[in-house]
Coordinates of C-alpha atoms and ligand atoms in Angstrom, one line a residue:
M1 CA 53.4 126.4 61.5
T2 CA 51.5 129.4 63.5
S3 CA 50.4 132.5 61.7
V4 CA 50.9 135.8 62.1
H5 CA 47.7 136.7 63.6
G6 CA 47.9 133.9 65.9
A7 CA 49.6 133.3 69.0
N8 CA 53.2 131.6 68.4
P9 CA 53.9 129.3 71.3
L10 CA 57.8 129.4 70.3
R11 CA 57.8 133.1 70.9
D12 CA 55.8 133.3 73.8
A13 CA 57.9 130.8 75.5
A14 CA 60.7 132.2 77.5
D15 CA 63.9 131.8 74.9
R16 CA 66.4 130.1 77.2
R17 CA 69.7 130.7 75.0
L18 CA 69.2 134.7 76.2
P19 CA 71.3 135.7 78.7
R20 CA 69.7 135.7 81.8
I21 CA 70.3 139.1 83.4
A22 CA 69.7 139.8 87.6
G23 CA 67.5 142.2 88.3
P24 CA 68.1 145.1 90.7
S25 CA 70.3 143.4 94.1
G26 CA 73.5 143.9 96.0
L27 CA 75.8 141.0 97.6
V28 CA 77.4 141.4 100.6
I29 CA 80.4 139.3 101.3
F30 CA 81.6 138.6 104.9
G31 CA 85.0 137.6 105.5
V32 CA 86.2 139.9 102.0
T33 CA 89.5 139.6 103.1
G34 CA 90.1 136.0 102.5
D35 CA 91.8 134.1 99.9
L36 CA 88.4 133.1 98.4
S37 CA 87.4 136.1 98.2
R38 CA 90.1 137.9 96.4
K39 CA 91.0 135.3 94.5
K40 CA 87.4 133.7 93.2
L41 CA 84.5 136.3 94.4
M42 CA 85.5 139.7 93.4
P43 CA 86.9 138.6 90.1
A44 CA 83.6 136.6 89.2
V45 CA 81.7 140.1 89.7
Y46 CA 83.5 141.9 87.7
D47 CA 83.3 139.1 85.0
L48 CA 79.5 139.2 85.6
A49 CA 79.6 142.8 85.1
N50 CA 81.8 142.7 82.1
R51 CA 79.7 140.3 80.4
G52 CA 76.3 142.7 81.2
L53 CA 74.8 140.2 83.2
L54 CA 74.4 142.4 86.5
P55 CA 72.2 145.3 86.6
P56 CA 73.1 149.2 86.2
G57 CA 73.2 149.8 89.7
F58 CA 74.3 146.5 91.5
S59 CA 76.1 146.9 94.5
L60 CA 78.7 145.2 96.5
V61 CA 79.7 145.6 100.2
G62 CA 82.3 144.0 102.0
F63 CA 82.4 143.5 105.6
A64 CA 85.6 142.5 107.4
R65 CA 87.4 143.2 110.2
R66 CA 90.6 145.4 109.2
E67 CA 90.4 149.4 109.4
W68 CA 89.3 150.1 106.0
Q69 CA 87.8 153.4 104.4
D70 CA 85.6 152.6 101.2
E71 CA 88.3 153.6 98.6
D72 CA 90.8 151.0 100.3
F73 CA 88.4 147.9 99.7
T74 CA 88.0 149.4 96.4
K75 CA 91.6 149.4 95.7
V76 CA 91.8 145.6 97.3
V77 CA 89.1 144.6 94.7
H78 CA 90.6 146.5 92.0
D79 CA 93.7 144.8 92.1
A80 CA 92.1 141.1 92.6
V81 CA 90.2 141.6 89.5
K82 CA 93.3 143.1 87.8
E83 CA 95.2 139.7 89.0
H84 CA 92.5 136.8 88.8
A85 CA 89.6 137.9 86.6
R86 CA 88.7 136.1 83.1
T87 CA 87.7 138.8 81.2
P88 CA 90.1 141.6 80.2
F89 CA 90.0 145.0 82.5
R90 CA 87.1 147.6 80.9
E91 CA 87.8 151.0 82.9
E92 CA 83.9 151.8 81.9
V93 CA 82.6 148.7 83.2
W94 CA 84.8 149.1 86.6
Q95 CA 83.9 153.1 87.3
Q96 CA 80.1 151.6 87.0
L97 CA 80.8 148.8 89.6
I98 CA 82.7 151.0 92.0
Q99 CA 79.6 153.3 92.3
G100 CA 78.2 150.8 94.8
M101 CA 81.4 149.7 96.0
R102 CA 81.1 150.1 100.3
F103 CA 82.9 148.9 102.9
V104 CA 81.7 147.7 106.8
Q105 CA 84.3 147.4 109.1
G106 CA 83.8 144.5 112.1
T107 CA 84.1 141.7 113.8
F108 CA 81.3 138.9 113.7
D109 CA 79.8 139.9 117.5
D110 CA 80.2 143.5 116.9
D111 CA 76.5 144.7 117.5
D112 CA 77.2 148.3 116.0
A113 CA 78.8 146.9 112.8
F114 CA 75.6 145.3 111.7
E115 CA 73.2 148.1 112.5
R116 CA 76.0 150.2 110.1
L117 CA 75.5 147.6 107.7
R118 CA 71.7 147.6 107.9
G119 CA 72.5 151.5 106.8
T120 CA 74.4 151.2 104.2
I121 CA 71.8 148.5 102.6
E122 CA 69.0 151.3 103.3
E123 CA 71.6 153.9 101.6
L124 CA 72.4 152.0 99.0
D125 CA 68.3 151.6 97.9
K126 CA 67.9 154.6 97.6
A127 CA 71.2 155.6 95.6
Q128 CA 71.5 152.7 93.9
G129 CA 68.2 151.6 92.9
T130 CA 69.1 147.6 94.8
G131 CA 65.1 147.5 95.7
G132 CA 65.8 145.7 99.3
N133 CA 67.1 142.6 97.6
F134 CA 70.4 141.5 99.1
A135 CA 72.4 138.3 99.1
F136 CA 74.6 137.6 102.1
Y137 CA 77.7 135.5 101.2
L138 CA 79.3 133.5 104.1
S139 CA 82.9 133.5 103.2
V140 CA 84.3 132.8 106.5
P141 CA 85.5 130.0 108.9
P142 CA 83.0 127.6 108.7
K143 CA 82.8 127.9 112.8
S144 CA 81.7 131.2 112.3
F145 CA 78.3 130.7 110.1
P146 CA 76.4 130.4 113.1
V147 CA 77.2 133.7 114.5
V148 CA 76.7 135.5 111.1
I149 CA 73.6 133.7 110.5
Q150 CA 72.1 134.8 114.0
Q151 CA 73.0 138.6 113.6
L152 CA 72.0 138.5 109.9
K153 CA 68.4 137.8 112.2
K154 CA 68.8 139.9 115.4
H155 CA 69.6 143.0 113.0
G156 CA 66.2 142.6 111.0
L157 CA 68.8 141.7 107.8
A158 CA 67.0 138.3 107.4
D159 CA 63.4 140.0 106.8
Q160 CA 61.9 140.3 103.3
T161 CA 59.6 142.7 102.6
E162 CA 56.9 142.7 100.3
G163 CA 58.1 142.4 96.9
S164 CA 61.8 142.2 97.9
W165 CA 64.1 139.2 98.9
R166 CA 67.1 138.7 101.0
R167 CA 69.3 135.1 100.6
A168 CA 72.4 133.7 102.9
V169 CA 75.3 131.9 100.8
I170 CA 77.0 129.3 102.7
E171 CA 80.4 128.5 101.6
K172 CA 81.4 124.8 102.6
P173 CA 82.3 123.0 104.6
F174 CA 78.5 122.4 105.3
G175 CA 79.3 120.8 109.1
H176 CA 82.0 118.5 110.4
D177 CA 79.7 115.3 109.8
L178 CA 75.9 114.7 110.2
R179 CA 75.3 116.1 113.9
S180 CA 77.0 119.4 112.8
A181 CA 75.0 119.7 109.8
E182 CA 71.9 119.0 111.1
E183 CA 72.7 121.7 113.9
L184 CA 73.8 124.4 111.3
N185 CA 70.6 123.3 109.1
A186 CA 68.4 124.0 112.2
I187 CA 70.3 127.4 112.8
V188 CA 70.1 128.6 109.2
H189 CA 66.5 127.2 108.7
E190 CA 65.6 129.5 111.7
V191 CA 66.2 132.5 110.1
F192 CA 65.9 132.0 106.6
A193 CA 63.2 129.6 104.7
P194 CA 64.8 126.8 102.3
D195 CA 64.0 128.9 99.1
Q196 CA 66.3 131.6 100.8
V197 CA 69.5 129.5 101.2
F198 CA 72.0 128.6 98.9
R199 CA 74.9 126.0 99.8
I200 CA 77.7 126.1 97.9
D201 CA 79.4 123.4 96.4
H202 CA 81.9 125.1 93.4
Y203 CA 81.8 122.2 91.7
L204 CA 77.9 122.2 90.2
G205 CA 79.1 125.4 88.7
K206 CA 81.7 123.7 86.1
E207 CA 80.4 123.6 83.0
T208 CA 81.6 119.9 82.7
V209 CA 79.6 119.3 85.8
Q210 CA 76.5 120.5 84.2
N211 CA 77.6 119.1 81.0
I212 CA 76.5 115.4 82.8
L213 CA 73.2 116.1 82.4
A214 CA 73.4 117.0 78.6
L215 CA 75.3 113.9 77.3
R216 CA 72.9 112.0 79.5
F217 CA 69.7 113.3 78.8
A218 CA 69.9 115.1 75.6
N219 CA 71.1 112.5 74.0
Q220 CA 69.6 109.2 73.0
M221 CA 73.0 106.6 72.7
F222 CA 73.8 106.9 76.4
E223 CA 71.0 106.1 78.8
P224 CA 70.1 103.0 77.2
I225 CA 73.7 101.4 78.2
W226 CA 73.6 103.4 81.4
N227 CA 72.9 100.6 83.5
R228 CA 73.4 97.1 85.5
S229 CA 72.9 95.2 82.0
F230 CA 75.9 97.0 80.2
V231 CA 78.5 99.0 83.0
D232 CA 81.0 96.9 85.3
H233 CA 81.8 99.6 87.5
V234 CA 82.2 103.5 87.5
Q235 CA 85.4 105.2 88.9
I236 CA 85.6 109.2 90.0
T237 CA 88.5 110.8 90.9
M238 CA 89.4 114.0 92.3
A239 CA 93.1 113.9 92.4
E240 CA 95.6 117.2 92.6
D241 CA 99.0 117.3 92.7
I242 CA 99.7 120.0 95.4
G243 CA 99.9 119.5 99.1
I244 CA 98.1 121.3 102.1
G245 CA 100.1 124.3 101.3
G246 CA 99.4 126.7 103.7
R247 CA 96.2 125.5 104.7
A248 CA 97.8 123.3 107.2
G249 CA 95.1 125.1 109.8
Y250 CA 92.1 124.2 108.0
Y251 CA 93.1 120.9 106.9
D252 CA 93.9 119.2 109.6
G253 CA 91.3 117.3 111.3
I254 CA 89.1 117.5 108.1
G255 CA 91.3 115.4 105.7
A256 CA 90.7 114.6 102.0
A257 CA 87.1 112.4 102.6
R258 CA 85.3 115.4 104.7
D259 CA 86.8 117.8 102.1
V260 CA 86.4 116.5 98.9
I261 CA 84.6 113.2 99.0
Q262 CA 81.5 114.4 101.7
N263 CA 80.5 117.5 98.7
H264 CA 82.4 117.2 95.2
L265 CA 82.5 113.7 94.3
L266 CA 79.4 112.7 96.3
Q267 CA 77.4 115.3 94.0
L268 CA 79.4 113.8 91.0
M269 CA 78.2 109.9 91.8
A270 CA 74.3 111.4 92.0
L271 CA 74.5 113.4 88.9
T272 CA 76.3 110.3 87.0
A273 CA 73.4 107.9 88.7
M274 CA 70.4 109.7 89.1
E275 CA 67.2 109.0 87.2
E276 CA 65.8 111.2 84.6
P277 CA 64.3 114.3 86.5
A278 CA 60.8 115.3 85.4
S279 CA 61.9 118.8 84.6
F280 CA 65.1 120.8 85.2
D281 CA 63.6 122.3 87.4
A282 CA 65.3 122.7 91.3
D283 CA 62.9 120.6 92.7
A284 CA 62.6 117.6 90.0
L285 CA 66.6 117.9 90.0
A286 CA 67.0 117.6 93.7
A287 CA 64.1 114.5 94.3
E288 CA 66.7 112.5 92.1
K289 CA 69.4 113.4 93.7
T290 CA 68.4 112.5 97.1
K291 CA 66.8 109.8 96.2
V292 CA 69.8 108.1 94.7
L293 CA 71.7 109.4 97.7
G294 CA 69.6 107.6 99.6
A295 CA 69.8 104.4 97.8
V296 CA 74.0 104.3 98.6
R297 CA 74.7 101.2 100.0
L298 CA 78.4 101.4 102.3
P299 CA 80.6 98.2 101.7
R300 CA 79.8 95.1 104.7
D301 CA 83.6 95.2 105.4
L302 CA 84.7 98.7 106.1
G303 CA 88.2 97.9 106.2
R304 CA 88.5 95.9 102.5
G305 CA 86.1 98.7 101.0
T306 CA 87.8 101.5 102.1
V307 CA 91.3 103.4 102.5
F308 CA 92.7 106.2 104.1
A309 CA 96.2 107.1 103.5
Q310 CA 98.6 110.1 104.1
Y311 CA 101.4 111.2 101.8
T312 CA 105.4 111.1 102.4
A313 CA 107.8 112.8 101.5
G314 CA 108.6 112.0 97.6
W315 CA 109.3 114.1 94.4
Q316 CA 106.8 116.1 92.7
G317 CA 106.9 117.9 89.1
G318 CA 111.0 117.3 89.6
E319 CA 111.1 118.9 92.9
K320 CA 111.1 117.6 96.6
A321 CA 108.1 117.3 98.7
V322 CA 108.0 116.9 102.1
G323 CA 105.8 114.4 103.8
Y324 CA 102.1 115.7 105.3
L325 CA 103.9 114.9 108.9
Q326 CA 106.7 117.1 108.5
E327 CA 104.5 119.9 107.1
E328 CA 104.7 123.4 108.5
G329 CA 101.6 123.4 111.5
I330 CA 101.1 119.5 111.0
D331 CA 100.7 117.4 114.5
P332 CA 103.3 115.0 113.5
A333 CA 101.4 112.4 115.2
S334 CA 98.1 113.7 112.8
K335 CA 96.0 110.1 111.2
T336 CA 94.3 113.0 108.8
D337 CA 93.8 111.5 105.3
T338 CA 95.3 113.1 102.5
Y339 CA 93.6 110.4 100.3
A340 CA 90.9 108.7 100.3
A341 CA 88.7 105.9 98.2
I342 CA 85.9 104.6 98.6
K343 CA 83.8 101.7 97.3
L344 CA 79.9 102.2 97.4
G345 CA 77.0 100.5 95.8
I346 CA 73.6 101.8 95.0
D347 CA 70.7 99.8 96.1
N348 CA 68.3 99.9 93.1
R349 CA 67.4 98.6 89.9
R350 CA 69.0 100.4 87.6
W351 CA 72.7 100.1 89.5
A352 CA 72.3 96.6 91.6
G353 CA 76.1 95.4 91.8
V354 CA 77.8 98.3 90.1
P355 CA 80.5 99.2 92.2
F356 CA 81.0 103.0 92.3
Y357 CA 84.8 103.7 93.4
L358 CA 85.3 107.6 95.0
R359 CA 88.8 108.7 95.4
T360 CA 90.8 111.5 96.4
G361 CA 94.2 112.6 97.2
K362 CA 96.9 115.3 97.5
R363 CA 100.1 114.8 95.8
L364 CA 98.8 112.7 93.4
G365 CA 100.4 112.2 90.5
R366 CA 98.4 114.8 88.3
R367 CA 95.7 117.8 88.7
V368 CA 92.8 116.0 87.2
T369 CA 89.3 115.4 87.9
E370 CA 87.2 113.0 86.2
I371 CA 83.9 110.5 86.1
A372 CA 84.6 107.3 84.1
V373 CA 81.8 104.6 83.2
V374 CA 83.5 101.7 82.5
F375 CA 81.8 98.9 80.4
Q376 CA 81.3 95.2 80.5
R377 CA 83.5 93.3 78.0
A378 CA 81.7 92.1 74.7
P379 CA 79.5 89.2 76.0
H380 CA 81.2 86.9 72.8
S381 CA 84.4 87.7 70.7
P382 CA 84.5 86.1 67.2
F383 CA 88.2 87.4 67.4
D384 CA 91.4 85.1 68.2
T385 CA 92.1 85.6 72.1
T386 CA 95.9 87.1 70.7
A387 CA 93.7 89.8 68.3
T388 CA 91.8 91.2 71.4
E389 CA 95.0 91.0 74.1
E390 CA 95.5 94.5 74.3
L391 CA 91.7 95.6 73.9
G392 CA 90.7 96.7 77.4
Q393 CA 87.3 97.4 78.4
N394 CA 85.1 100.2 76.5
A395 CA 84.6 103.7 79.2
V396 CA 83.1 107.1 78.8
V397 CA 85.3 109.3 80.8
I398 CA 83.9 112.5 81.3
R399 CA 86.9 114.9 81.8
V400 CA 85.7 117.6 84.7
Q401 CA 89.0 119.3 84.9
P402 CA 91.9 120.5 83.3
D403 CA 91.1 119.4 79.2
E404 CA 87.5 119.5 79.9
G405 CA 85.3 117.5 77.7
V406 CA 84.6 113.9 77.1
T407 CA 86.8 110.8 75.8
V408 CA 84.9 107.5 74.5
R409 CA 87.2 105.0 74.2
F410 CA 86.3 101.3 72.2
G411 CA 88.6 99.1 70.4
S412 CA 89.7 99.7 66.1
K413 CA 91.7 97.4 64.5
V414 CA 95.2 98.1 63.9
P415 CA 95.9 98.5 60.3
G416 CA 97.7 95.8 58.6
T417 CA 97.0 92.6 57.3
S418 CA 96.4 90.4 60.5
M419 CA 93.8 90.8 62.7
E420 CA 94.9 93.0 65.9
I421 CA 92.5 95.0 68.0
R422 CA 93.6 97.6 70.1
D423 CA 92.2 100.9 72.4
V424 CA 91.6 104.0 70.9
S425 CA 90.1 107.3 71.8
M426 CA 87.6 109.5 70.8
D427 CA 87.4 113.1 72.1
F428 CA 85.4 116.0 72.3
A429 CA 87.4 118.8 74.0
Y430 CA 85.4 122.5 74.9
G431 CA 88.1 124.3 73.6
E432 CA 87.8 123.0 69.9
S433 CA 84.1 122.2 69.7
F434 CA 83.5 125.8 70.7
T435 CA 84.5 129.5 70.6
E436 CA 82.9 130.5 73.7
S437 CA 85.2 130.0 76.8
S438 CA 83.8 128.8 80.0
P439 CA 82.4 131.3 82.9
E440 CA 84.0 130.6 86.3
A441 CA 82.3 128.0 88.7
Y442 CA 81.9 130.8 90.9
E443 CA 80.4 133.0 88.2
R444 CA 77.9 131.0 87.1
L445 CA 77.0 130.4 91.1
I446 CA 76.7 134.1 91.9
L447 CA 74.2 134.6 89.4
D448 CA 72.3 132.1 90.0
V449 CA 71.8 133.1 93.1
L450 CA 70.8 136.9 92.6
L451 CA 68.2 134.9 89.8
G452 CA 66.9 132.9 92.8
D453 CA 67.9 129.8 90.7
S454 CA 68.8 127.3 92.8
N455 CA 69.2 124.3 90.7
L456 CA 72.9 124.1 90.9
F457 CA 72.9 124.1 95.0
P458 CA 72.8 121.0 97.1
R459 CA 69.8 120.8 99.6
T460 CA 69.6 120.2 102.8
E461 CA 68.6 116.2 102.5
E462 CA 71.3 116.1 100.3
V463 CA 74.1 117.5 102.6
E464 CA 72.9 115.5 105.5
L465 CA 72.2 112.1 103.4
S466 CA 76.1 112.6 102.3
W467 CA 77.3 112.7 105.8
K468 CA 75.2 109.6 106.6
I469 CA 77.2 108.2 104.1
L470 CA 80.6 109.4 105.7
D471 CA 79.9 109.2 109.0
P472 CA 80.7 105.2 109.5
I473 CA 84.1 105.3 107.2
E474 CA 85.4 108.2 109.2
E475 CA 83.9 106.2 112.3
H476 CA 85.7 103.2 110.9
W477 CA 89.3 104.8 110.5
D478 CA 89.3 106.3 114.0
G479 CA 89.3 103.3 115.2
H480 CA 91.5 101.2 113.1
G481 CA 94.9 102.5 113.5
R482 CA 97.4 104.6 111.4
P483 CA 96.5 105.6 107.9
A484 CA 98.4 103.8 105.1
Q485 CA 101.1 105.7 103.1
Y486 CA 101.9 107.1 99.9
P487 CA 105.2 108.8 98.4
A488 CA 104.1 112.4 97.0
G489 CA 104.0 112.3 93.4
T490 CA 102.4 109.0 93.1
W491 CA 99.1 107.6 92.5
G492 CA 98.2 106.7 96.0
P493 CA 99.2 103.4 98.2
V494 CA 99.2 99.8 97.3
E495 CA 96.3 99.4 99.9
A496 CA 94.2 101.1 97.0
D497 CA 94.9 99.3 94.1
E498 CA 95.0 96.2 96.3
M499 CA 91.2 97.0 97.1
L500 CA 90.3 97.3 93.4
E501 CA 92.7 94.2 92.6
R502 CA 90.5 92.0 94.9
D503 CA 87.6 92.6 92.9
G504 CA 89.7 92.2 89.5
R505 CA 90.2 95.5 88.4
S506 CA 92.5 98.6 88.2
W507 CA 92.7 102.1 89.1
R508 CA 92.9 104.3 85.5
R509 CA 96.3 106.3 85.6
P510 CA 94.4 109.6 84.1
Ligands
NAP601 N1 90.1 129.4 100.0 C1 89.4 128.4 99.3 O1 89.9 127.8 98.1 C2 88.0 128.2 99.3 C3 87.5 126.9 99.1 C4 86.2 126.1 99.0 C5 86.0 126.9 100.3 N2 86.1 127.7 101.0 C6 86.1 128.3 101.9 O2 85.3 129.5 102.0 C7 85.5 130.1 103.3 C8 86.6 131.2 103.1 O3 87.6 130.7 103.2 P1 88.8 131.4 102.9 O4 90.3 130.5 102.3 O5 88.7 133.0 102.0 O6 89.5 131.7 103.9 P2 90.1 133.3 105.0 O7 91.3 133.4 104.0 O8 90.7 132.3 106.1 O9 89.2 134.0 105.1 C9 88.5 134.1 106.6 C10 87.7 135.5 106.7 O10 86.9 136.0 107.5 C11 87.0 136.7 108.5 N3 87.2 136.5 109.8 C12 87.2 135.3 110.3 N4 86.8 135.6 112.0 C13 86.1 136.7 111.6 C14 85.8 137.4 112.9 N5 85.3 137.3 114.0 N6 84.9 138.5 112.4 C15 85.1 139.3 111.5 N7 85.8 138.7 110.0 C16 86.4 137.5 110.7 C17 88.7 137.3 107.6 O11 89.3 138.0 107.9 P3 90.6 138.7 108.5 O12 91.2 139.5 106.9 O13 90.4 139.9 109.4 O14 91.1 137.9 109.3 C18 88.6 137.0 106.4 O15 88.6 138.0 105.8 C19 85.9 129.3 104.7 O16 84.3 128.5 105.0 C20 86.1 128.1 103.4 O17 85.7 126.8 104.1 C21 87.6 128.1 100.4

């Protein structure tokens, strides 16, 4: 132990358990009248303020084309917070927050509006002490990312003066394919340095996703078997029970693989498969994710190793659901995938020969996201085959949402006089083990932006590598007939079941 006179390394090191509070700063949201802003961003800002994680003079500037005054904007934020915030409404927090709320009216090509924005920021620096530190959140249609970035440059809003910072937060999707992602990266990096850019993949803000790292690298019992010697295969699923709702304009022409696999599922795969980073800092983490994404191998036969499909009419939760092609606003000849399943390999010593099956879809049986690491069967069984007829393969299942937690599945003796072994599961549930409730992903991500912590944001290389994986698959689907079909409310097309059956495996029914 150190003496009271000597340095105490424990006390001198930054205590990571203390809440990380953002320094003087403000957030400008472009597209502030949009769905994402109302449902996620405004409530997240309030929840951060309510938890005492924002500085006293924190400022929130909304930019949109509606003819609103500051008061109209404040009312919209108020209503969004009341409806969607995670934490209780407290008048004193709200009163402090509205001191720094401003609205700037204009379209993205309106130079005067960007000059007014510059003036507003200067005014807030004086009135609220924001110190010139501003993050610009582009919650706007992807086609508008370039114009907003260029306007920020043109009006000097991206310039960082000595001791202050400017950051850009860019929503998904980041590009439509590799070429468009490279073009967008070129535009962004002409204006902002890499450490000023925060690309959102909100899955990385989820507690359960960060827990993949804790599970693997803070424990001793998983990592020794987390490789080709013990793992049979990995299944990563993001299933939605809803259809496309009112998002026809966004979804048609994009589809399930671009919307979900390119970002969320490949990031989950990278975290599940990557090597242990040298430290938990952003560079080390990105280096390992990049390495594993760079080692991904596509199926030799894309026709047999991938499936794309569309939902047809069916039943969901006791209600009739129309097929995708009958949804309002969808081209009846559309080939857009509402379901995608892909088998990938990873060409490295740890994973050679282990398939990673990724699937996502709308109008599936249940809303669930999970990573299932399925283990090989024991190499030898001293039991009668009749004793183990009902024994499946061992598995570690990370439940990303809902019912967040981890399940370990293994065989156990059924009570009785005979030897019969059946699958049982051991469960860790966030709700039961912790009293703290999990923050929303956007709370964590906005706070990280204000702190300049880029751990949970995919970098240029990761985004481009993900498109490199997806592009040949999308091209193959473009050139090969119509998508397969599955009735709404089921677990996807038979073609996807057959894809796994050919490998002697089957999809989990979560
Ligand atoms: N919604 C989600 O759950 C979700 C999930 C993941 C990612 N995202 C991404 O987040 C971003 C925002 O999504 P969203 O659903 O909120 O979109 P949205 O509801 O369509 O909102 C778009 C916003 O941009 C504004 N806007 C569009 N064109 C403009 C222009 N020329 N000048 C000024 N303002 C303009 C709109 O203003 P008006 O109100 O005046 O039209 C609106 O505030 C998109 O990049 C999307 O891909 C959304």
